[in-house]
Each structure stands twice: as C-alpha cells, then as structure tokens.
Amino acid sequence: MSSHDQPSLKGREVQRTFDKVTDYYDRMNRLMTLGRHAAWCRDVAASAGVPPGGSLLDIATGTGVIALAALERYPGSAVFAVDFSERMLAEAANKPGASAVTWQHADANDLPFDDESFDAVTHGYLLRNVDDVERVLEEQHRVLKPGGRVVILETCPPRGLLRYPVSLGVRVMIPLLGQMVARDRESYAYLQRSTLGFMTPQEVVAILRRVGFVSMAWKKRFFGTHMIISARKR
C-alpha cells in the first residue's frame, strides 16, 4: 500500500471540515465574495478552452459550480468532477443539469485517470488544502493531453496598501459569517487561516514551471485576495 492510499492527517481534517460545511458552502461563498464567486467560476471555465467534443476534469469540485459552468460553456463536451468529500459530491449531483456530469470520489494526490485523458483541468480552492502542491500539480500535468490547459482559482495573501485592512477584514469576517450563517465558527476559522496563509501567484507559477507547464498567466480578484492562474502543458 502506498502512502497515498490513505489521506494524511491534514487530508482527513480537511475532509471533515468540508463534510461539515456542505449545507452552507454555496451561501457562504456568495457572502464571503460579495456575490462574485459564481462569476469567477464561469471565468475559470471560459479560460479552460475546451475544444468541441473535448473533455474537462474539475478537481475538488465541491458543490460543482465550476463543473456546471463548464458544461454550460462547452455543451457536448465530457465533464468529469471529482472530490474527496462524499457529502459535497452528493450536494453537487442534486443540482439542475448535474446528471450530464460524471461525479466521482477521488483524491487529488492520486487521480484515477489514465495519462493524457483530458483537454483541460480546473480547480477552485484545492491547492491551499493539500500537503504537497507540487505532487498534486504533477498529477494534473500527467492527466492532461499535450497542449491542454490547467486553470486554478485560489485565494492569495493581499499585498500592498490594502494588505493590513483586507487581512483584518478576512480574519474577522469569515469566522463571524461562519458563526452567523452556519453556526460553525471553527470550520470557517480554518478557512480563514488557509486563505491568508496560502502562496502568492508567483510562488504557484514557479511550481507550475517546475512540473513542466508553460504559458503561465494570472489575474487577481477581490482586493488581491483571490487569483485565477492558467498554464498549458507543452
């Protein structure tokens, strides 16, 4: 048995957290981003550039927002969506139009797909929740076809003049909203820490380059607290 057959301690904690917040996840994402989350997910799907009749894999799909946006953007394409929270997948599979997506339980460290299976890979808020970002991106590189794109939606620590007020706002607002909306301050305190503690776009791009990706680009959103990064497999 390899070390990746079982989730790590952090993996189990993340799994428990996301199982707990499933019922409130979409509402909290809307509130925490002042309603911008769905638009960013559509932006991620649009940036994936799936060819007609192509295929897309959405990892850490959660409640399926990116996967369903991709299905709408690329009718006739094959959309696969994986997550390691069974509760999240069940929630996603109940949404309108969800029957056209293939939902599957999987670990981002060890994807159950052949090499060069997909034209595009997308994910939202995956990397800040894994132990080994490089391994996870290597797996994505492996399952992408040559020329295929990866598109990443992530949080990033704010920089510049807004750094301190925005960081303070995140520290206060996320746990407070978690308490008010989900009656779960603890889970959202974890999400607040992982939001502020994640890498800069430059750090993620450096890992993408090491793994073998090219044509990296990124844009920041929401006072510099979110980023959308894209890259291509050579």
Coordinates of C-alpha atoms in Angstrom, one line a residue:
M1 CA 0.0 0.0 0.0
S2 CA 1.4 3.4 -1.0
S3 CA 1.5 6.3 1.4
H4 CA -1.1 8.0 -0.8
D5 CA -3.8 5.2 -0.5
Q6 CA -4.9 6.8 2.8
P7 CA -5.4 10.6 3.4
S8 CA -2.8 12.3 5.5
L9 CA -3.8 13.8 8.9
K10 CA -4.3 17.2 7.2
G11 CA -6.2 15.4 4.5
R12 CA -8.6 13.9 7.0
E13 CA -9.0 17.2 8.8
V14 CA -9.8 19.0 5.5
Q15 CA -12.2 16.2 4.6
R16 CA -14.1 16.5 7.9
T17 CA -14.2 20.3 7.5
F18 CA -15.8 20.2 4.1
D19 CA -18.2 17.4 5.1
K20 CA -19.3 19.7 7.9
V21 CA -19.8 22.9 5.8
T22 CA -21.6 21.3 2.8
D23 CA -25.1 22.6 3.6
Y24 CA -23.9 26.2 3.8
Y25 CA -21.0 26.1 1.3
D26 CA -22.6 27.9 -1.6
R27 CA -24.3 30.5 0.6
M28 CA -21.0 31.2 2.4
N29 CA -19.1 31.5 -0.8
R30 CA -21.6 34.0 -2.1
L31 CA -21.4 36.0 1.2
M32 CA -17.6 35.9 1.5
T33 CA -17.1 37.1 -2.0
L34 CA -20.0 39.6 -2.1
G35 CA -21.6 37.5 -4.8
R36 CA -18.6 37.3 -7.1
H37 CA -17.8 33.6 -6.6
A38 CA -20.1 32.2 -9.4
A39 CA -18.7 34.8 -11.9
W40 CA -15.1 33.7 -11.1
C41 CA -16.1 30.0 -11.6
R42 CA -17.5 31.0 -15.0
D43 CA -14.3 32.8 -15.8
V44 CA -12.3 29.6 -14.9
A45 CA -14.5 27.5 -17.1
A46 CA -14.1 30.0 -20.0
S47 CA -10.3 30.1 -19.6
A48 CA -10.1 26.3 -19.9
G49 CA -10.6 26.5 -23.7
V50 CA -12.1 23.0 -24.2
P51 CA -12.3 22.1 -27.9
P52 CA -15.6 20.9 -29.4
G53 CA -16.3 17.5 -28.2
G54 CA -13.4 17.7 -25.7
S55 CA -13.1 16.7 -22.1
L56 CA -12.6 18.6 -18.8
L57 CA -11.7 17.4 -15.3
D58 CA -12.8 19.6 -12.4
I59 CA -10.9 18.6 -9.2
A60 CA -12.0 19.4 -5.7
T61 CA -15.3 20.2 -7.4
G62 CA -17.1 20.8 -4.1
T63 CA -20.7 21.6 -4.9
G64 CA -19.9 21.5 -8.6
V65 CA -20.0 25.3 -9.5
I66 CA -17.1 25.2 -11.9
A67 CA -18.1 21.8 -13.4
L68 CA -21.6 23.0 -14.2
A69 CA -20.3 26.3 -15.6
A70 CA -18.0 24.2 -17.9
L71 CA -21.0 22.1 -19.0
E72 CA -22.9 25.3 -19.9
R73 CA -19.9 26.8 -21.7
Y74 CA -19.0 23.6 -23.7
P75 CA -22.2 21.7 -24.5
G76 CA -21.3 18.3 -26.0
S77 CA -18.1 18.1 -24.0
A78 CA -17.4 15.4 -21.4
V79 CA -17.2 16.9 -17.9
F80 CA -15.8 14.9 -15.1
A81 CA -15.8 16.2 -11.5
V82 CA -14.0 14.7 -8.5
D83 CA -13.9 15.5 -4.8
F84 CA -12.9 13.5 -1.7
S85 CA -15.9 14.8 0.3
E86 CA -18.8 12.4 -0.4
R87 CA -21.3 14.9 1.0
M88 CA -20.1 17.6 -1.4
L89 CA -20.4 15.3 -4.3
A90 CA -24.0 14.3 -3.2
E91 CA -24.9 18.0 -3.0
A92 CA -23.4 18.7 -6.4
A93 CA -25.2 15.8 -8.1
N94 CA -28.6 17.1 -6.9
K95 CA -28.2 20.4 -8.8
P96 CA -30.1 21.2 -12.0
G97 CA -28.3 19.8 -15.1
A98 CA -25.9 17.7 -12.9
S99 CA -26.9 14.4 -14.4
A100 CA -24.8 15.3 -17.5
V101 CA -21.6 15.5 -15.4
T102 CA -19.7 12.4 -14.3
W103 CA -19.2 12.8 -10.5
Q104 CA -16.6 10.7 -8.8
H105 CA -14.9 10.3 -5.4
A106 CA -11.2 10.8 -5.8
D107 CA -8.0 12.1 -4.2
A108 CA -6.2 14.9 -5.9
N109 CA -2.8 13.2 -5.0
D110 CA -3.7 10.1 -7.0
L111 CA -6.2 10.7 -9.8
P112 CA -7.9 7.6 -11.1
F113 CA -7.4 8.5 -14.8
D114 CA -5.0 7.5 -17.5
D115 CA -2.2 9.7 -18.7
E116 CA -3.3 12.4 -21.3
S117 CA -7.0 11.9 -20.7
F118 CA -8.3 15.5 -20.6
D119 CA -8.2 18.6 -22.7
A120 CA -8.4 20.8 -19.6
V121 CA -8.2 20.6 -15.8
T122 CA -9.8 23.1 -13.5
H123 CA -10.0 23.5 -9.7
G124 CA -11.1 26.0 -7.1
Y125 CA -9.5 26.3 -3.6
L126 CA -7.8 23.0 -3.9
L127 CA -4.1 23.8 -3.5
R128 CA -4.3 25.6 -0.2
N129 CA -5.9 22.4 1.3
V130 CA -3.2 19.8 0.2
D131 CA 0.0 18.7 1.8
D132 CA 2.1 18.6 -1.4
V133 CA 1.2 21.2 -4.0
E134 CA 3.9 20.0 -6.4
R135 CA 2.7 16.4 -6.4
V136 CA -0.9 17.5 -7.0
L137 CA 0.1 19.7 -9.9
E138 CA 2.3 16.8 -11.3
E139 CA -0.9 14.6 -11.3
Q140 CA -2.7 17.3 -13.2
H141 CA 0.1 17.5 -15.7
R142 CA 0.0 13.7 -16.1
V143 CA -3.7 13.5 -17.0
L144 CA -3.7 16.5 -19.3
K145 CA -3.2 16.0 -23.1
P146 CA -0.3 17.9 -24.7
G147 CA -1.4 21.4 -25.2
G148 CA -4.1 21.1 -22.6
R149 CA -4.8 23.8 -20.1
V150 CA -5.0 24.0 -16.3
V151 CA -7.0 26.8 -14.7
I152 CA -6.7 27.5 -11.0
L153 CA -9.0 29.6 -8.7
E154 CA -7.3 30.2 -5.4
T155 CA -7.0 32.6 -2.5
C156 CA -3.8 34.6 -2.1
P157 CA -2.5 36.8 0.7
P158 CA -3.2 40.5 -0.1
R159 CA -0.3 42.8 -0.8
G160 CA 0.4 46.5 -1.0
L161 CA -1.5 49.3 0.7
L162 CA -4.6 47.2 1.3
R163 CA -2.7 44.3 2.9
Y164 CA -3.5 45.1 6.5
P165 CA -7.1 46.3 6.3
V166 CA -8.0 43.5 4.0
S167 CA -6.2 40.8 6.1
L168 CA -8.0 42.2 9.2
G169 CA -11.3 42.0 7.4
V170 CA -10.8 38.4 6.4
R171 CA -9.7 37.5 9.9
V172 CA -12.8 39.0 11.4
M173 CA -15.5 38.4 8.8
I174 CA -15.0 34.8 7.7
P175 CA -15.3 33.3 11.3
L176 CA -18.1 35.7 12.1
L177 CA -20.1 34.8 9.0
G178 CA -19.4 31.1 9.8
Q179 CA -20.9 31.6 13.2
M180 CA -23.9 33.6 12.0
V181 CA -24.8 31.6 8.9
A182 CA -23.5 28.1 9.6
R183 CA -23.3 28.1 13.4
D184 CA -19.8 26.8 12.8
R185 CA -17.1 29.2 13.7
E186 CA -14.4 26.5 13.9
S187 CA -14.6 25.3 10.3
Y188 CA -14.5 28.9 9.0
A189 CA -11.6 29.8 11.2
Y190 CA -9.7 27.1 9.4
L191 CA -10.8 28.5 6.0
Q192 CA -9.7 32.0 7.1
R193 CA -6.3 30.7 8.1
S194 CA -5.8 28.8 4.8
T195 CA -7.0 31.9 2.9
L196 CA -4.4 34.2 4.4
G197 CA -1.7 31.6 4.7
F198 CA -1.5 30.5 1.0
M199 CA 1.1 31.3 -1.7
T200 CA 1.5 34.3 -3.9
P201 CA 0.7 33.8 -7.7
Q202 CA 4.5 34.0 -8.3
E203 CA 5.1 31.0 -6.0
V204 CA 2.4 28.9 -7.7
V205 CA 3.7 29.8 -11.1
A206 CA 7.2 28.7 -10.0
I207 CA 5.8 25.3 -9.1
L208 CA 3.9 25.0 -12.4
R209 CA 7.1 25.7 -14.3
R210 CA 9.0 23.1 -12.3
V211 CA 6.3 20.5 -13.0
G212 CA 6.6 21.2 -16.8
F213 CA 3.8 23.7 -17.6
V214 CA 4.4 26.7 -19.9
S215 CA 2.5 29.9 -20.9
M216 CA 1.6 30.8 -17.3
A217 CA -0.7 33.9 -16.7
W218 CA -2.6 35.1 -13.7
K219 CA -5.0 37.8 -12.7
K220 CA -6.0 38.9 -9.2
R221 CA -9.6 39.5 -7.9
F222 CA -11.3 40.9 -4.9
F223 CA -8.8 43.3 -3.3
G224 CA -6.0 40.9 -4.2
T225 CA -7.4 38.1 -2.0
H226 CA -8.2 35.8 -5.0
M227 CA -6.3 34.8 -8.1
I228 CA -7.0 32.9 -11.3
I229 CA -3.9 31.2 -12.8
S230 CA -3.8 29.4 -16.1
A231 CA -1.0 27.4 -17.7
R232 CA -0.5 25.0 -20.6
K233 CA 1.0 21.6 -20.9
R234 CA 3.8 21.7 -23.6

